[in-house]
Amino acid sequence: MAAQNLQSVPVELSPEEEAAGKATFDRIIAEDSRIEPKDWMPPAYRKTLLRQISQHAHSEIIGMQPEANWITRAPSLKRKAILMAKVQDEAGHGLYLYSAAETLGQTRDEMMDALIAGKARYSSIFNYPALTWADMGAIGWLVDGAAICNQVPLCRASYGPYGRAMVRICKEESFHQRQGFEILLELSNGTPAQKQMAQDAVNRWYAPALMMFGPPDDDSPNSRQSMAWNIKRFSNDELRSRFVGMMVEQVRVLGLTLPDDQVRFNEDTKKWEHGPLDWHEFQEVLAGRGPCNAQRLERRREAHDDGAWVREAAAAYAAKQQAKQSMTTKEYAA
Amino acid sequence: MSPHGNPEEPAGSATDINRDAQKVPAGPDTTANTTADTSGGAAPNTPAAPSAPAAPAASAPPQHHDRSAWGLWEVFVRSSRGLSHVHAGSLHAPDAAMALRNARDLYTRRNEGVSIWVVPADAIAASDPDAKGSFFESPQGKDYRHATYYTKSEGVKHL
Amino acid sequence: MSTPPTNTDAAETTGHGDISTGVAAPTGSGDSNASATRITPGNALRPEDIALEVRTGLKPSEDIAEYALRLGDDALILAQRLGHWISRAPELEEDIALGNIALDQLGHARSFLSYAGGAMTNDDGSAKTEDDLAYFRREHEFRSVQLFEQPNGDFAVTIARQFIVSYYQFELYRRLTESTDGTLAAIAAKAVKEVDYHRDHSAQWILRLAGGTEESRRRMVHGLRLMWPYVEELFRDDDLTRRLAEAGAAVAPSSLREDFDRLTGELLEEAELDVPDVPAAPGGGRRGRHSEHLGYILAEMQVLAREYPGAKW
């Protein structure tokens, strides 16, 4: 098995070792320090991380598609370059995250197989279609904005490899939200038709973006455990509320409106509130009944299957070269 | 990213050192921490791994678990001349030549590096975290290895 | 965002607070400079720099502009083709590799087109921008040779096209760095280093696909045969290139052929492949005569910009 030395692999331990491992784990969490791959960890902690990190990775990879679809149609060469660099970053972020997940003992191939078999989840927002150019703006501003809200606290996640991946991702992603905002700003300051396009995109992506933070706290039993483990730092509702507050400010600069007349700052709780969200729709999309689920998975499956012969060729070539090399070495020794 | 052997940031271990240092009576203050941090270069807190990957090109490709799967490689990036290579993350590649190129594309898109090492992940030997207590205990409290221990010579010039 | 709500200053200035490290411990001690995530924009000639110079008076001769248009169109059409691979590559690492190459080519295209536009005017008298040229010319006004517009095909076909393009562009840009036209020389100086890497990328893949499996070898041979008819056109001189080459501003395409043949030949030999023995296509891209493919490329590339003429993005 590759990289056993670097990976976290569950092994049989004596009760004493198990107890010592748990004590160390608890101490590290209590001290708000970091768990590293070879540390003992509770099976549920490992499972939670694997699920969360791989879902996060899948989201980056599937999330490339709605934007990649617009690379060839970007309306200016500058925008084309920006969009290409952004989608490329998303591939990179997927890779950073798969690597982090791999330290927990699952290979990327296993994760990829689960994804294309439809057995793994990814952020449901990428099952919505990107219909106009303004969607590139709304995705950058709202979707990446929400993602960054989620991700910045994850830079301090208790699992070291995850936190380090998030640091890298957040650094790179700082341009993603800005470019989205600027796309919308240009459109909003453009012709009436352009402004309408921008407002329409904001209207369509607003609610799905808010739902990216996950179900309401009352409905999210796993959240509490994740917070106890210092994986999550803030609850879903808390992050969502903060995000709404930021959007309220920014949408004014854009000269657009949020499609939610119930947004308000609650003076008592000191939190931003928003109108009701359609959690039924969220569950439906998550369960595979969204507008683009089949299309997104098919595209990934196709790329993976069409690429199989290339990956095989490179692996075969490497094996041949290695065989050749060891032959030469033997000849030399003889 | 599986950099437990070579943390790119001194994550948990640095805070550990800090705390442990404070527990030592009359022990060195933060200067001890600084010394400990710099001495190891790229991987200050885990002496096991980083000297091994000095000859990356010759390394054998990692094992593949099926025909088309590419092996896992660990990537180390030198951000500018004069600095150590630091663990940046990992990636998949069929062989060392492609691993280097993939690393260039994946880890230096924003001028992060002037030099890259790639190492098959399974070629890295890592110290056992469970042995931390005994493996890393010895240096604790050996204050006399640090200049700050020698207080009588304080104030003497050029010393 | 990362920091408690009390830290409103940071939130206001950066939007998301400090993400420089995920660790709460004090940073900056020891070898903290040795980071693998320190990012900078670097320092190189950008398309925007050329556009700015054009706006402030830089104006190429008509001949130079036409020549820049040719090179810019080549790079633009290739970038458009390569851009389609992103999210479809054989492995995620290759999504990024092809994306990098596409971005390099797009950068070269923007520089050349920005420069070319300096000698061309819109109806209102303003100089044409890169976008005027990319989005509002018709098919027969494009000056790219036909190789660049050939479909991506499978990965081997794309690699075959990359192989030819990168070896050709490297020889071209290497010489163009000595152009008597300072702007062409500067664009070439930036481009040649990037294209050198494209050569390496395609060469690595030629070796692997040719020497990998039976299937990959068959596909590689097929890809080269599909693309090789368009090699001839790359090296054809015409009045424009003759005039400019004589003046030392441009490179005569025919002068690149020998090095191209030698270097591609060496690599093909290493891969145990033959130089495809196929008849050359007539070409004509430099005069606006294109294959059937360009129309579709432009339809997709230009659709949005043309739907909103005069709009800013």
mmCIF file of N, CA and C in Angstrom, chain A residues 1-3 5-6 31 33-34 36-39 88-89 92 95-96 99-100 102-103 107-109 161 164-165 168 172 175 308 311-312 314-315 318 322, chain B residues 1-4 8 11-12 15-16 19 60-61 63 65 67-70 72 74 88 90 92 94-95 106-107 109-110 112 121-122 124-127 129:
data_model
loop_
_atom_site.group_PDB
_atom_site.id
_atom_site.type_symbol
_atom_site.label_atom_id
_atom_site.label_comp_id
_atom_site.label_asym_id
_atom_site.label_seq_id
_atom_site.Cartn_x
_atom_site.Cartn_y
_atom_site.Cartn_z
ATOM 1 N N MET A 1 0.846 -1.200 0.000
ATOM 2 C CA MET A 1 0.000 0.000 0.000
ATOM 3 C C MET A 1 0.874 1.239 0.000
ATOM 4 N N ALA A 2 0.567 2.128 -0.880
ATOM 5 C CA ALA A 2 1.400 3.317 -1.024
ATOM 6 C C ALA A 2 1.304 4.209 0.213
ATOM 7 N N ALA A 3 2.395 4.759 0.549
ATOM 8 C CA ALA A 3 2.402 5.865 1.508
ATOM 9 C C ALA A 3 1.895 5.506 2.890
ATOM 10 N N ASN A 5 3.514 5.051 5.373
ATOM 11 C CA ASN A 5 4.260 5.805 6.364
ATOM 12 C C ASN A 5 3.660 7.173 6.637
ATOM 13 N N LEU A 6 2.963 7.684 5.639
ATOM 14 C CA LEU A 6 2.437 9.030 5.793
ATOM 15 C C LEU A 6 0.963 9.019 6.110
ATOM 16 N N GLU A 31 -6.503 21.132 23.995
ATOM 17 C CA GLU A 31 -5.519 22.219 23.878
ATOM 18 C C GLU A 31 -5.680 23.001 22.585
ATOM 19 N N SER A 33 -4.920 21.993 19.736
ATOM 20 C CA SER A 33 -3.766 21.742 18.874
ATOM 21 C C SER A 33 -4.250 20.925 17.669
ATOM 22 N N ARG A 34 -3.336 20.321 16.934
ATOM 23 C CA ARG A 34 -3.724 19.642 15.704
ATOM 24 C C ARG A 34 -3.464 18.137 15.767
ATOM 25 N N GLU A 36 -2.524 14.882 13.716
ATOM 26 C CA GLU A 36 -1.824 14.584 12.461
ATOM 27 C C GLU A 36 -2.086 13.129 12.073
ATOM 28 N N PRO A 37 -1.832 12.795 10.796
ATOM 29 C CA PRO A 37 -2.324 11.515 10.276
ATOM 30 C C PRO A 37 -1.994 10.282 11.108
ATOM 31 N N LYS A 38 -0.811 10.218 11.670
ATOM 32 C CA LYS A 38 -0.458 8.980 12.353
ATOM 33 C C LYS A 38 -0.892 8.941 13.814
ATOM 34 N N ASP A 39 -1.533 10.011 14.261
ATOM 35 C CA ASP A 39 -2.050 9.997 15.627
ATOM 36 C C ASP A 39 -3.227 9.035 15.742
ATOM 37 N N GLN A 88 -9.327 26.379 -13.241
ATOM 38 C CA GLN A 88 -8.093 25.628 -13.029
ATOM 39 C C GLN A 88 -7.772 25.542 -11.533
ATOM 40 N N ASP A 89 -7.935 26.649 -10.830
ATOM 41 C CA ASP A 89 -7.739 26.644 -9.376
ATOM 42 C C ASP A 89 -8.638 25.604 -8.718
ATOM 43 N N GLY A 92 -7.223 22.379 -8.827
ATOM 44 C CA GLY A 92 -6.149 22.335 -7.837
ATOM 45 C C GLY A 92 -6.694 22.140 -6.430
ATOM 46 N N LEU A 95 -7.646 18.724 -5.819
ATOM 47 C CA LEU A 95 -6.469 17.882 -5.600
ATOM 48 C C LEU A 95 -5.910 18.046 -4.195
ATOM 49 N N TYR A 96 -5.825 19.287 -3.710
ATOM 50 C CA TYR A 96 -5.329 19.494 -2.343
ATOM 51 C C TYR A 96 -6.193 18.700 -1.361
ATOM 52 N N SER A 99 -5.839 14.953 -1.521
ATOM 53 C CA SER A 99 -4.600 14.585 -0.840
ATOM 54 C C SER A 99 -4.804 14.546 0.664
ATOM 55 N N ALA A 100 -5.506 15.541 1.178
ATOM 56 C CA ALA A 100 -5.755 15.566 2.622
ATOM 57 C C ALA A 100 -6.570 14.346 3.026
ATOM 58 N N GLU A 102 -6.644 11.530 1.512
ATOM 59 C CA GLU A 102 -5.831 10.319 1.352
ATOM 60 C C GLU A 102 -5.006 10.004 2.595
ATOM 61 N N THR A 103 -4.660 11.025 3.356
ATOM 62 C CA THR A 103 -3.889 10.761 4.572
ATOM 63 C C THR A 103 -4.724 9.984 5.586
ATOM 64 N N THR A 107 -7.839 5.948 -0.917
ATOM 65 C CA THR A 107 -7.135 6.453 -2.094
ATOM 66 C C THR A 107 -8.047 7.367 -2.902
ATOM 67 N N ARG A 108 -7.400 8.189 -3.734
ATOM 68 C CA ARG A 108 -8.184 9.087 -4.573
ATOM 69 C C ARG A 108 -9.040 8.294 -5.547
ATOM 70 N N ASP A 109 -8.503 7.164 -6.014
ATOM 71 C CA ASP A 109 -9.279 6.345 -6.946
ATOM 72 C C ASP A 109 -10.558 5.842 -6.296
ATOM 73 N N PRO A 161 -3.756 18.066 8.106
ATOM 74 C CA PRO A 161 -3.749 18.118 6.636
ATOM 75 C C PRO A 161 -4.938 18.883 6.064
ATOM 76 N N ARG A 164 -4.296 22.627 6.604
ATOM 77 C CA ARG A 164 -3.263 23.136 5.685
ATOM 78 C C ARG A 164 -3.788 23.264 4.264
ATOM 79 N N ALA A 165 -4.601 22.285 3.849
ATOM 80 C CA ALA A 165 -5.210 22.393 2.516
ATOM 81 C C ALA A 165 -6.083 23.635 2.447
ATOM 82 N N ARG A 168 -4.164 26.936 1.994
ATOM 83 C CA ARG A 168 -3.758 27.113 0.605
ATOM 84 C C ARG A 168 -4.954 27.536 -0.251
ATOM 85 N N GLU A 172 -5.677 31.154 -2.327
ATOM 86 C CA GLU A 172 -5.868 31.223 -3.773
ATOM 87 C C GLU A 172 -7.254 31.741 -4.130
ATOM 88 N N PHE A 175 -9.167 35.647 -4.873
ATOM 89 C CA PHE A 175 -9.520 36.361 -6.102
ATOM 90 C C PHE A 175 -10.849 35.888 -6.682
ATOM 91 N N ALA A 308 -8.999 6.879 -19.191
ATOM 92 C CA ALA A 308 -8.417 5.649 -18.637
ATOM 93 C C ALA A 308 -7.226 5.171 -19.470
ATOM 94 N N ARG A 311 -4.128 7.250 -18.690
ATOM 95 C CA ARG A 311 -3.514 6.918 -17.391
ATOM 96 C C ARG A 311 -2.828 5.565 -17.446
ATOM 97 N N GLU A 312 -3.475 4.618 -18.113
ATOM 98 C CA GLU A 312 -2.856 3.301 -18.265
ATOM 99 C C GLU A 312 -1.549 3.393 -19.039
ATOM 100 N N ALA A 314 0.504 5.902 -19.347
ATOM 101 C CA ALA A 314 1.577 6.524 -18.563
ATOM 102 C C ALA A 314 2.102 5.556 -17.508
ATOM 103 N N ALA A 315 1.192 4.803 -16.893
ATOM 104 C CA ALA A 315 1.618 3.832 -15.885
ATOM 105 C C ALA A 315 2.445 2.730 -16.540
ATOM 106 N N ALA A 318 5.888 4.002 -17.382
ATOM 107 C CA ALA A 318 6.723 4.107 -16.183
ATOM 108 C C ALA A 318 7.244 2.737 -15.780
ATOM 109 N N GLN A 322 11.157 1.561 -15.722
ATOM 110 C CA GLN A 322 11.765 1.068 -14.493
ATOM 111 C C GLN A 322 12.406 -0.289 -14.727
ATOM 112 N N MET B 1 -2.684 16.261 0.938
ATOM 113 C CA MET B 1 -1.646 16.836 1.796
ATOM 114 C C MET B 1 -1.430 15.921 2.999
ATOM 115 N N SER B 2 -0.274 15.339 3.043
ATOM 116 C CA SER B 2 -0.051 14.465 4.186
ATOM 117 C C SER B 2 1.275 14.813 4.813
ATOM 118 N N PRO B 3 1.361 16.036 5.251
ATOM 119 C CA PRO B 3 2.674 16.523 5.639
ATOM 120 C C PRO B 3 2.977 16.316 7.110
ATOM 121 N N HIS B 4 2.439 15.285 7.733
ATOM 122 C CA HIS B 4 2.696 15.168 9.158
ATOM 123 C C HIS B 4 4.184 15.003 9.391
ATOM 124 N N GLU B 8 4.334 22.118 6.827
ATOM 125 C CA GLU B 8 4.760 23.358 6.190
ATOM 126 C C GLU B 8 4.606 24.519 7.148
ATOM 127 N N ALA B 11 2.388 23.847 12.889
ATOM 128 C CA ALA B 11 1.131 23.454 13.514
ATOM 129 C C ALA B 11 1.198 23.118 14.997
ATOM 130 N N GLY B 12 0.707 21.941 15.322
ATOM 131 C CA GLY B 12 0.573 21.585 16.717
ATOM 132 C C GLY B 12 1.900 21.569 17.446
ATOM 133 N N THR B 15 3.235 24.768 19.026
ATOM 134 C CA THR B 15 2.545 25.188 20.247
ATOM 135 C C THR B 15 2.941 24.270 21.394
ATOM 136 N N ASP B 16 3.126 23.001 21.056
ATOM 137 C CA ASP B 16 3.577 22.069 22.095
ATOM 138 C C ASP B 16 4.893 22.529 22.699
ATOM 139 N N ARG B 19 4.423 25.384 24.966
ATOM 140 C CA ARG B 19 3.863 25.061 26.276
ATOM 141 C C ARG B 19 4.872 24.312 27.133
ATOM 142 N N ALA B 60 12.003 5.328 -7.451
ATOM 143 C CA ALA B 60 11.117 4.425 -8.171
ATOM 144 C C ALA B 60 9.686 4.907 -8.070
ATOM 145 N N PRO B 61 8.894 4.628 -9.091
ATOM 146 C CA PRO B 61 7.496 5.037 -9.009
ATOM 147 C C PRO B 61 6.775 4.253 -7.919
ATOM 148 N N GLN B 63 3.825 2.186 -5.999
ATOM 149 C CA GLN B 63 3.035 1.070 -6.508
ATOM 150 C C GLN B 63 1.667 1.551 -6.960
ATOM 151 N N HIS B 65 -2.280 0.484 -7.551
ATOM 152 C CA HIS B 65 -3.169 -0.587 -7.137
ATOM 153 C C HIS B 65 -4.090 -1.043 -8.251
ATOM 154 N N ARG B 67 -4.389 -0.821 -12.906
ATOM 155 C CA ARG B 67 -3.584 -0.558 -14.092
ATOM 156 C C ARG B 67 -3.415 0.923 -14.398
ATOM 157 N N SER B 68 -4.478 1.685 -14.145
ATOM 158 C CA SER B 68 -4.415 3.061 -14.593
ATOM 159 C C SER B 68 -4.121 4.048 -13.461
ATOM 160 N N ALA B 69 -4.058 3.554 -12.223
ATOM 161 C CA ALA B 69 -3.877 4.482 -11.112
ATOM 162 C C ALA B 69 -2.422 4.950 -11.026
ATOM 163 N N TRP B 70 -2.264 6.208 -10.768
ATOM 164 C CA TRP B 70 -0.926 6.767 -10.624
ATOM 165 C C TRP B 70 -0.559 6.850 -9.144
ATOM 166 N N LEU B 72 1.268 8.052 -5.511
ATOM 167 C CA LEU B 72 1.203 9.280 -4.720
ATOM 168 C C LEU B 72 2.618 9.815 -4.479
ATOM 169 N N GLU B 74 4.951 13.080 -2.736
ATOM 170 C CA GLU B 74 4.983 14.244 -1.852
ATOM 171 C C GLU B 74 5.832 15.335 -2.512
ATOM 172 N N ALA B 88 4.852 20.964 0.467
ATOM 173 C CA ALA B 88 3.748 21.762 -0.051
ATOM 174 C C ALA B 88 2.469 20.946 -0.129
ATOM 175 N N SER B 90 0.764 16.942 -1.831
ATOM 176 C CA SER B 90 1.054 15.754 -2.606
ATOM 177 C C SER B 90 0.263 15.771 -3.901
ATOM 178 N N HIS B 92 -0.644 13.031 -7.662
ATOM 179 C CA HIS B 92 -0.492 11.735 -8.319
ATOM 180 C C HIS B 92 0.223 11.903 -9.639
ATOM 181 N N PRO B 94 2.506 9.302 -12.799
ATOM 182 C CA PRO B 94 2.955 7.961 -13.166
ATOM 183 C C PRO B 94 4.448 7.736 -12.876
ATOM 184 N N ASP B 95 5.231 8.797 -12.895
ATOM 185 C CA ASP B 95 6.665 8.651 -12.658
ATOM 186 C C ASP B 95 7.248 9.990 -12.191
ATOM 187 N N LEU B 106 0.751 22.399 -10.286
ATOM 188 C CA LEU B 106 -0.191 22.414 -9.163
ATOM 189 C C LEU B 106 0.261 23.334 -8.034
ATOM 190 N N TYR B 107 1.561 23.344 -7.767
ATOM 191 C CA TYR B 107 2.011 24.036 -6.554
ATOM 192 C C TYR B 107 2.801 25.323 -6.808
ATOM 193 N N ARG B 109 1.755 27.801 -9.330
ATOM 194 C CA ARG B 109 1.054 28.655 -10.301
ATOM 195 C C ARG B 109 1.155 30.128 -9.947
ATOM 196 N N ARG B 110 1.510 30.418 -8.694
ATOM 197 C CA ARG B 110 1.590 31.819 -8.276
ATOM 198 C C ARG B 110 2.985 32.162 -7.775
ATOM 199 N N GLU B 112 5.202 30.402 -6.312
ATOM 200 C CA GLU B 112 5.535 29.926 -4.965
ATOM 201 C C GLU B 112 6.936 29.341 -4.881
ATOM 202 N N ALA B 121 5.599 8.886 -2.018
ATOM 203 C CA ALA B 121 5.132 9.008 -0.634
ATOM 204 C C ALA B 121 5.587 7.815 0.207
ATOM 205 N N ASP B 122 5.640 6.637 -0.408
ATOM 206 C CA ASP B 122 5.995 5.481 0.412
ATOM 207 C C ASP B 122 7.508 5.359 0.618
ATOM 208 N N ILE B 124 9.068 7.726 2.158
ATOM 209 C CA ILE B 124 9.339 8.546 3.339
ATOM 210 C C ILE B 124 9.120 7.714 4.599
ATOM 211 N N ALA B 125 10.122 7.698 5.439
ATOM 212 C CA ALA B 125 9.962 7.063 6.745
ATOM 213 C C ALA B 125 9.631 8.150 7.746
ATOM 214 N N ALA B 126 8.648 7.889 8.567
ATOM 215 C CA ALA B 126 8.227 8.910 9.520
ATOM 216 C C ALA B 126 8.348 8.377 10.944
ATOM 217 N N SER B 127 8.640 9.263 11.858
ATOM 218 C CA SER B 127 8.730 8.857 13.263
ATOM 219 C C SER B 127 7.335 8.536 13.777
ATOM 220 N N PRO B 129 4.328 8.854 16.087
ATOM 221 C CA PRO B 129 3.824 9.907 16.970
ATOM 222 C C PRO B 129 3.565 9.381 18.380
#
